[in-house]
Short mmCIF file of C-alpha atoms in Angstrom, two decimals:
data_model
loop_
_atom_site.label_atom_id
_atom_site.label_comp_id
_atom_site.label_asym_id
_atom_site.label_seq_id
_atom_site.Cartn_x
_atom_site.Cartn_y
_atom_site.Cartn_z
CA MET I 24 5.51 -15.07 -18.26
CA SER I 25 6.66 -16.51 -14.64
CA ALA I 26 10.04 -15.71 -12.75
CA TYR I 27 9.52 -18.77 -11.21
CA THR I 28 10.51 -21.24 -14.20
CA ASP I 29 13.36 -19.11 -14.70
CA GLN I 30 14.40 -20.02 -11.03
CA ASP I 31 16.05 -17.17 -9.72
CA PRO I 32 17.66 -18.10 -6.71
CA ARG I 33 15.25 -15.57 -4.36
CA LEU I 34 12.11 -17.00 -5.48
CA HIS I 35 12.29 -20.25 -3.27
CA GLY I 36 12.48 -17.71 -0.04
CA ILE I 37 9.87 -15.50 -1.98
CA LYS I 38 7.10 -18.49 -2.22
CA THR I 39 7.73 -19.95 1.02
CA GLN I 40 6.69 -17.13 2.93
CA ILE I 41 3.26 -16.64 1.26
CA ARG I 42 0.81 -18.60 3.35
CA VAL I 43 -2.37 -20.34 2.15
CA VAL I 44 -5.48 -20.35 4.20
CA PRO I 45 -8.37 -22.33 3.12
CA ASN I 46 -11.65 -21.58 2.77
CA PHE I 47 -10.86 -17.69 3.37
CA PRO I 48 -12.91 -15.63 2.25
CA LYS I 49 -15.90 -17.99 1.84
CA SER I 50 -15.51 -21.81 1.31
CA GLY I 51 -13.51 -23.87 -1.04
CA ILE I 52 -11.30 -20.69 -1.98
CA MET I 53 -7.63 -21.13 -1.15
CA PHE I 54 -6.23 -17.54 -0.28
CA GLN I 55 -2.90 -16.41 -0.95
CA ASP I 56 -1.56 -14.57 2.22
CA ILE I 57 0.90 -12.01 0.85
CA THR I 58 1.19 -10.51 4.58
CA THR I 59 3.47 -13.36 5.86
CA LEU I 60 6.02 -12.53 3.00
CA LEU I 61 6.01 -8.97 4.68
CA LEU I 62 7.16 -9.80 7.90
CA ASP I 63 10.31 -11.44 6.00
CA PRO I 64 12.30 -8.29 5.15
CA LYS I 65 14.60 -10.01 3.08
CA ALA I 66 11.81 -12.25 0.78
CA PHE I 67 9.65 -8.71 0.57
CA LYS I 68 13.02 -6.92 -0.54
CA ASP I 69 13.85 -9.97 -3.13
CA THR I 70 9.90 -9.48 -4.56
CA ILE I 71 10.78 -6.05 -5.16
CA ASP I 72 13.91 -6.03 -6.25
CA LEU I 73 12.82 -8.61 -9.02
CA PHE I 74 10.07 -6.26 -10.24
CA VAL I 75 12.91 -3.62 -10.22
CA GLU I 76 15.03 -5.23 -12.26
CA ARG I 77 12.97 -5.81 -15.21
CA TYR I 78 11.54 -2.36 -14.69
CA LYS I 79 14.35 -0.10 -14.42
CA GLY I 80 15.31 1.84 -17.71
CA LYS I 81 12.70 1.04 -19.75
CA ASN I 82 11.29 4.34 -19.41
CA ILE I 83 8.55 3.26 -17.23
CA SER I 84 6.78 6.37 -16.04
CA VAL I 85 3.69 5.31 -14.07
CA VAL I 86 3.12 2.52 -10.99
CA ALA I 87 -0.52 1.86 -11.17
CA GLY I 88 -1.14 0.36 -7.86
CA ILE I 89 -4.98 -1.70 -7.16
CA GLU I 90 -6.25 -1.19 -3.75
CA ALA I 91 -5.38 -2.29 -0.97
CA ARG I 92 -2.50 -4.78 -2.05
CA GLY I 93 -1.32 -3.40 -4.88
CA PHE I 94 -0.39 -0.31 -2.77
CA ILE I 95 2.24 -2.55 -0.82
CA PHE I 96 3.78 -3.44 -3.63
CA GLY I 97 3.69 -0.58 -6.06
CA PRO I 98 5.16 2.23 -4.13
CA PRO I 99 8.48 0.71 -3.36
CA ILE I 100 8.98 -0.32 -7.29
CA ALA I 101 7.73 3.11 -8.23
CA LEU I 102 9.83 5.07 -6.14
CA ALA I 103 13.11 2.80 -6.96
CA ILE I 104 12.36 3.14 -11.11
CA GLY I 105 11.70 6.83 -10.57
CA ALA I 106 7.93 6.63 -11.39
CA LYS I 107 4.74 8.02 -10.31
CA PHE I 108 2.48 6.07 -7.92
CA VAL I 109 -0.82 5.80 -9.17
CA PRO I 110 -3.54 4.42 -6.60
CA LEU I 111 -6.96 2.65 -8.39
CA ARG I 112 -9.55 2.70 -5.90
CA LYS I 113 -12.98 1.34 -5.13
CA PRO I 114 -15.71 3.95 -5.75
CA LYS I 115 -15.79 7.03 -3.71
CA LYS I 116 -12.63 6.78 -1.81
CA LEU I 117 -10.73 9.08 -4.21
CA PRO I 118 -11.68 12.79 -3.18
CA GLY I 119 -10.80 14.29 -6.66
CA LYS I 120 -12.16 14.40 -9.68
CA VAL I 121 -12.43 10.62 -11.25
CA ILE I 122 -12.83 8.15 -14.24
CA SER I 123 -14.42 4.84 -13.57
CA GLN I 124 -13.96 0.82 -15.11
CA GLU I 125 -17.14 -1.06 -14.26
CA TYR I 126 -15.88 -4.68 -14.42
CA ILE I 127 -17.58 -8.10 -13.85
CA LEU I 128 -17.61 -10.65 -10.89
CA GLU I 129 -18.14 -13.45 -10.88
CA TYR I 130 -21.35 -12.68 -9.35
CA GLY I 131 -22.45 -8.95 -9.78
CA ARG I 132 -20.00 -5.71 -10.90
CA ASP I 133 -17.49 -4.01 -9.48
CA CYS I 134 -15.92 -0.51 -10.17
CA LEU I 135 -12.38 0.67 -9.82
CA GLU I 136 -11.67 4.37 -10.41
CA MET I 137 -8.63 6.97 -11.37
CA HIS I 138 -8.16 10.50 -10.30
CA VAL I 139 -8.66 12.14 -13.53
CA GLY I 140 -5.34 14.22 -14.51
CA ALA I 141 -2.92 11.47 -13.17
CA VAL I 142 -1.88 9.73 -15.97
CA GLU I 143 -1.02 11.39 -19.23
CA ALA I 144 -1.67 10.71 -22.95
CA GLY I 145 1.75 8.45 -23.87
CA GLU I 146 3.14 8.09 -20.08
CA ARG I 147 4.51 3.71 -20.02
CA ALA I 148 2.51 2.21 -17.09
CA ILE I 149 2.54 -1.06 -15.23
CA VAL I 150 -0.27 -2.00 -13.35
CA VAL I 151 0.44 -4.00 -10.01
CA ASP I 152 -1.41 -6.07 -7.69
CA ASP I 153 -0.59 -9.08 -5.53
CA LEU I 154 -2.53 -11.92 -7.17
CA ILE I 155 -4.55 -12.42 -10.32
CA ALA I 156 -7.06 -14.60 -10.04
CA THR I 157 -9.44 -14.01 -12.94
CA GLY I 158 -8.26 -11.20 -14.57
CA GLY I 159 -11.44 -9.36 -14.04
CA THR I 160 -9.70 -6.22 -11.74
CA LEU I 161 -6.41 -5.67 -13.81
CA GLY I 162 -8.25 -6.01 -16.48
CA ALA I 163 -10.32 -2.67 -15.33
CA ALA I 164 -7.22 -1.37 -14.53
CA MET I 165 -6.07 -1.59 -17.90
CA ASP I 166 -9.05 -0.09 -19.40
CA LEU I 167 -8.90 2.88 -17.71
CA LEU I 168 -5.21 3.69 -18.49
CA GLU I 169 -5.70 3.45 -21.65
CA ARG I 170 -8.53 5.28 -21.79
CA VAL I 171 -6.75 8.15 -20.95
CA GLY I 172 -3.97 7.34 -23.48
CA ALA I 173 -1.22 5.84 -21.86
CA GLU I 174 0.18 2.65 -22.65
CA VAL I 175 0.20 -0.44 -20.62
CA VAL I 176 3.27 -2.13 -20.92
CA GLU I 177 3.20 -5.06 -18.70
CA CYS I 178 1.06 -6.42 -16.02
CA ALA I 179 2.63 -7.17 -12.72
CA CYS I 180 1.69 -9.16 -9.87
CA VAL I 181 3.29 -11.12 -7.30
CA ILE I 182 1.11 -14.62 -7.68
CA GLU I 183 -0.64 -16.51 -10.27
CA LEU I 184 -3.63 -18.49 -10.41
CA PRO I 185 -3.36 -19.87 -13.36
CA GLU I 186 -6.47 -22.47 -13.41
CA LEU I 187 -8.53 -19.02 -13.44
CA LYS I 188 -7.15 -17.64 -16.58
CA GLY I 189 -7.06 -14.47 -15.53
CA ARG I 190 -4.14 -13.51 -18.35
CA GLU I 191 -6.59 -14.11 -21.17
CA ARG I 192 -8.35 -10.98 -19.92
CA LEU I 193 -5.78 -9.01 -20.37
CA ASN I 194 -6.52 -8.06 -24.06
CA GLY I 195 -3.12 -9.23 -25.10
CA LYS I 196 -1.10 -7.46 -22.72
CA PRO I 197 1.79 -9.07 -21.01
CA LEU I 198 1.60 -10.41 -17.32
CA TYR I 199 4.75 -10.78 -15.04
CA VAL I 200 4.26 -13.21 -12.28
CA LEU I 201 6.71 -14.36 -9.65
CA VAL I 202 4.62 -17.61 -8.47
CA GLU I 203 2.37 -19.47 -9.65
CA TYR I 204 -0.19 -21.45 -6.97
CA PHE I 205 -2.09 -24.72 -8.59
CA ASP I 206 -4.92 -25.71 -6.29
CA ILE I 207 -3.99 -29.54 -6.39
CA MET Y 20 -0.73 24.94 3.68
CA ALA Y 21 0.95 25.36 6.93
CA SER Y 22 4.57 23.92 7.67
CA LYS Y 23 5.64 22.95 10.60
CA ASP Y 24 8.47 25.56 12.50
CA SER Y 25 10.02 27.28 9.89
CA LYS Y 26 13.25 27.45 11.25
CA ASP Y 27 13.97 23.56 12.06
CA GLN Y 28 12.57 22.73 8.35
CA ASP Y 29 14.45 20.53 6.22
CA PRO Y 30 14.23 22.52 2.73
CA ARG Y 31 12.49 19.22 1.37
CA ILE Y 32 9.45 19.41 3.14
CA ALA Y 33 8.04 22.82 1.76
CA LYS Y 34 7.39 20.94 -1.41
CA ILE Y 35 6.37 18.01 0.35
CA SER Y 36 3.37 20.39 1.78
CA SER Y 37 3.08 21.85 -1.88
CA ALA Y 38 2.64 19.14 -3.36
CA ILE Y 39 -0.26 17.96 -1.49
CA ARG Y 40 -3.78 18.63 -2.48
CA ILE Y 41 -7.10 20.29 -0.90
CA ILE Y 42 -10.04 18.92 -1.89
CA PRO Y 43 -12.87 21.17 -0.02
CA ASP Y 44 -15.90 19.71 1.14
CA PHE Y 45 -15.09 16.07 1.11
CA PRO Y 46 -16.14 13.11 1.74
CA LYS Y 47 -18.59 15.90 2.88
CA PRO Y 48 -19.26 19.62 3.06
CA GLY Y 49 -17.05 21.51 5.47
CA ILE Y 50 -14.16 19.06 5.70
CA MET Y 51 -10.82 20.24 3.56
CA PHE Y 52 -9.49 16.96 2.65
CA GLN Y 53 -5.74 16.44 2.01
CA ASP Y 54 -5.21 14.45 -0.55
CA ILE Y 55 -1.63 12.82 -1.19
CA THR Y 56 -2.46 11.34 -4.40
CA THR Y 57 -0.77 14.32 -5.81
CA LEU Y 58 2.35 14.01 -3.36
CA LEU Y 59 2.74 10.46 -5.09
CA LEU Y 60 3.05 11.84 -8.70
CA ASP Y 61 5.93 13.68 -7.52
CA THR Y 62 8.58 11.70 -7.96
CA LYS Y 63 10.79 13.93 -6.07
CA ALA Y 64 8.44 15.11 -2.83
CA PHE Y 65 7.26 11.72 -2.65
CA LYS Y 66 11.64 10.09 -2.30
CA ASP Y 67 11.80 12.64 0.55
CA THR Y 68 8.81 12.35 2.31
CA ILE Y 69 10.13 8.54 2.59
CA ASP Y 70 13.77 9.13 3.12
CA LEU Y 71 12.85 11.87 6.15
CA PHE Y 72 10.93 8.98 7.96
CA VAL Y 73 13.89 6.79 6.97
CA GLU Y 74 16.60 9.07 8.41
CA ARG Y 75 14.82 9.38 11.57
CA TYR Y 76 13.74 5.92 12.10
CA ARG Y 77 17.21 3.84 10.52
CA ASP Y 78 19.02 3.41 13.47
CA GLN Y 79 16.38 3.17 16.15
CA ASN Y 80 16.53 -0.70 16.43
CA ILE Y 81 12.40 -0.93 14.96
CA SER Y 82 12.43 -3.98 13.71
CA VAL Y 83 8.08 -3.68 13.12
CA VAL Y 84 6.66 -0.83 10.92
CA ALA Y 85 2.86 -0.88 11.12
CA GLY Y 86 0.52 0.38 8.37
CA VAL Y 87 -3.18 1.24 8.60
CA GLU Y 88 -5.23 0.40 5.92
CA ALA Y 89 -4.98 2.21 2.56
CA ARG Y 90 -3.40 4.85 2.72
CA GLY Y 91 -0.52 3.83 5.62
CA PHE Y 92 0.36 0.52 2.76
CA ILE Y 93 1.65 3.13 0.40
CA PHE Y 94 4.10 4.94 2.91
CA GLY Y 95 4.66 2.16 5.46
CA PRO Y 96 6.33 -0.46 2.89
CA PRO Y 97 9.12 1.92 1.77
CA ILE Y 98 9.81 2.99 5.35
CA ALA Y 99 10.22 -0.43 6.37
CA LEU Y 100 12.00 -1.62 3.18
CA ALA Y 101 14.64 0.85 3.86
CA ILE Y 102 14.98 0.25 7.65
CA GLY Y 103 15.24 -3.78 7.67
CA ALA Y 104 12.16 -3.81 9.47
CA LYS Y 105 8.79 -6.03 9.15
CA PHE Y 106 5.82 -4.39 7.26
CA VAL Y 107 2.77 -5.10 9.56
CA PRO Y 108 -0.77 -4.36 7.75
CA MET Y 109 -3.71 -2.91 9.99
CA ARG Y 110 -6.61 -3.34 8.66
CA LYS Y 111 -10.48 -2.82 8.84
CA PRO Y 112 -12.66 -6.00 10.06
CA LYS Y 113 -12.99 -8.76 7.95
CA LYS Y 114 -9.82 -8.40 5.33
CA LEU Y 115 -7.77 -10.57 7.61
CA PRO Y 116 -8.61 -14.39 7.72
CA GLU Y 117 -10.75 -14.36 11.15
CA GLU Y 118 -8.61 -17.36 13.23
CA TYR Y 119 -5.59 -15.20 12.54
CA SER Y 120 -7.15 -11.89 13.78
CA LEU Y 121 -6.80 -9.38 16.78
CA GLU Y 122 -9.39 -6.49 17.17
CA TYR Y 123 -9.37 -3.56 18.86
CA GLY Y 124 -12.41 -1.38 20.35
CA THR Y 125 -14.77 0.68 18.82
CA ASP Y 126 -12.63 1.73 16.09
CA LYS Y 127 -12.35 -1.71 14.63
CA ILE Y 128 -8.74 -2.68 13.26
CA GLU Y 129 -7.35 -5.61 12.54
CA MET Y 130 -3.98 -7.42 13.05
CA HIS Y 131 -2.36 -11.20 12.18
CA VAL Y 132 -1.85 -13.21 15.17
CA GLY Y 133 1.91 -14.11 15.30
CA ALA Y 134 2.79 -11.18 13.08
CA VAL Y 135 4.44 -9.60 15.65
CA GLN Y 136 6.52 -10.78 19.13
CA PRO Y 137 6.15 -9.39 22.43
CA GLY Y 138 9.27 -6.77 22.91
CA GLU Y 139 10.04 -5.81 19.43
CA ARG Y 140 9.96 -2.07 18.69
CA ALA Y 141 7.12 -0.52 16.18
CA LEU Y 142 6.63 2.20 14.24
CA VAL Y 143 2.40 2.63 13.28
CA ILE Y 144 2.29 4.93 10.14
CA ASP Y 145 -0.29 6.82 8.08
CA ASP Y 146 -1.09 9.64 5.54
CA LEU Y 147 -2.60 11.98 8.24
CA ILE Y 148 -3.87 12.06 11.59
CA ALA Y 149 -6.84 13.84 12.26
CA THR Y 150 -9.07 12.84 15.93
CA GLY Y 151 -6.75 10.47 16.61
CA GLY Y 152 -9.22 7.67 17.06
CA THR Y 153 -7.65 4.81 14.39
CA LEU Y 154 -3.65 5.80 15.72
CA CYS Y 155 -5.14 5.02 19.26
CA ALA Y 156 -6.47 1.36 18.13
CA ALA Y 157 -3.38 0.81 16.39
CA ILE Y 158 -1.27 1.56 19.82
CA LYS Y 159 -3.53 -0.05 21.81
CA LEU Y 160 -3.40 -3.41 19.86
CA LEU Y 161 0.31 -3.47 19.40
CA GLU Y 162 0.62 -3.14 23.05
CA ARG Y 163 -1.94 -5.42 23.82
CA VAL Y 164 0.48 -7.95 22.54
CA GLY Y 165 3.56 -6.71 24.21
CA VAL Y 166 4.81 -4.61 21.46
CA ASN Y 167 6.51 -1.18 22.55
CA VAL Y 168 5.73 1.00 20.19
CA VAL Y 169 8.23 3.66 20.02
CA GLU Y 170 6.41 6.56 18.27
CA CYS Y 171 3.53 7.40 15.16
CA ALA Y 172 4.39 9.00 12.66
CA CYS Y 173 2.04 10.76 9.52
CA VAL Y 174 3.14 12.62 6.56
CA ILE Y 175 0.41 15.44 7.97
CA GLU Y 176 -1.17 16.66 11.48
CA LEU Y 177 -4.44 18.01 11.65
CA PRO Y 178 -3.43 19.98 15.18
CA GLU Y 179 -7.03 21.51 15.70
CA LEU Y 180 -8.36 18.19 15.96
CA LYS Y 181 -6.24 17.05 19.07
CA GLY Y 182 -5.35 13.73 18.01
CA ARG Y 183 -1.79 13.82 19.80
CA GLU Y 184 -3.49 13.93 22.83
CA LYS Y 185 -5.28 10.57 22.00
CA LEU Y 186 -2.29 8.36 21.58
CA GLY Y 187 -1.66 7.18 25.37
CA GLY Y 188 1.42 9.64 26.00
CA LYS Y 189 3.15 8.35 22.64
CA SER Y 190 5.06 10.28 20.33
CA LEU Y 191 3.82 12.04 17.26
CA PHE Y 192 6.44 12.33 14.48
CA ILE Y 193 4.83 14.47 11.50
CA LEU Y 194 6.03 16.21 8.37
CA VAL Y 195 3.16 19.10 7.99
CA GLU Y 196 0.31 20.52 9.50
CA GLY Y 197 -3.47 21.45 7.73
CA GLU Y 198 -6.02 23.05 8.56
CA GLY Y 199 -8.77 20.72 10.32
CA ALA Y 200 -11.98 22.28 8.94
#
């Protein structure tokens, strides 16, 4: 589901603040740079408000954010809806006991970790990242939460690259995004 | 863990301090790691942490909150949003598209060109100050482009490591103090 199709008037300001950088990190990739969005206090606030309006009052007790850009959007949402913020990190960054989830990349593998005890069985969670591309990282994040018995209610991203079909790697879990980017 | 001067102490600080978990021997033997992830699990303590910074800075005409990757990304944005400032992420090398980034020194830190304007008033935020090297690099990068760094703000200070002395005379505001080693 995309907020953009609902045409909330705030979305135009958000979409125009996202800068597209060609050929980063490598040739052929059109990088979606959200840092310019963060320079516009109103657009950044609107971004957070759109997620908060969707998730407030839904008994969500966990907002999991994926390192590092998920750390920018997740905490303000968590604070506003009264949920815990749980950082999901690359290996060896979290200092305590962790569980790890490996996932497949285009070439090779990567791994995401979560602290043991951060999330309890039965908690209702959302996963936040700035962007969903192939869905590998979000899929791993969902696996971590489900392995400890949490219920992943939805994944939430600012941007989706629909052509990469990341939505299909979410095991049927709903995905909510604010803007879609098509590489024309 | 020790907290600041108890006669000045805001009543919220004790709970913030006790919500921070110490992990011995991480990332290597002898280091007592200050883990703020447990603070983030305590919704009231996390909110209080942000509120303490917001109360200090909201009427100070701050237009830039610069947060150092990655844990500065957790505390910086909520503060920026509450005081109506921009959030500027300061990142490890190669995370920002190159033609857009400035780089400083041996403690390499990068920031987008054009993210900030000369004369803007800024805060630099991180979860913790240890030796002060990272904060020092962040300050110098901002000053190089003409920004006025008003203060550095961290949740935790490790005073034994004397990071405060590396801030080029800039003031430092912290909530709790921890043991260095």
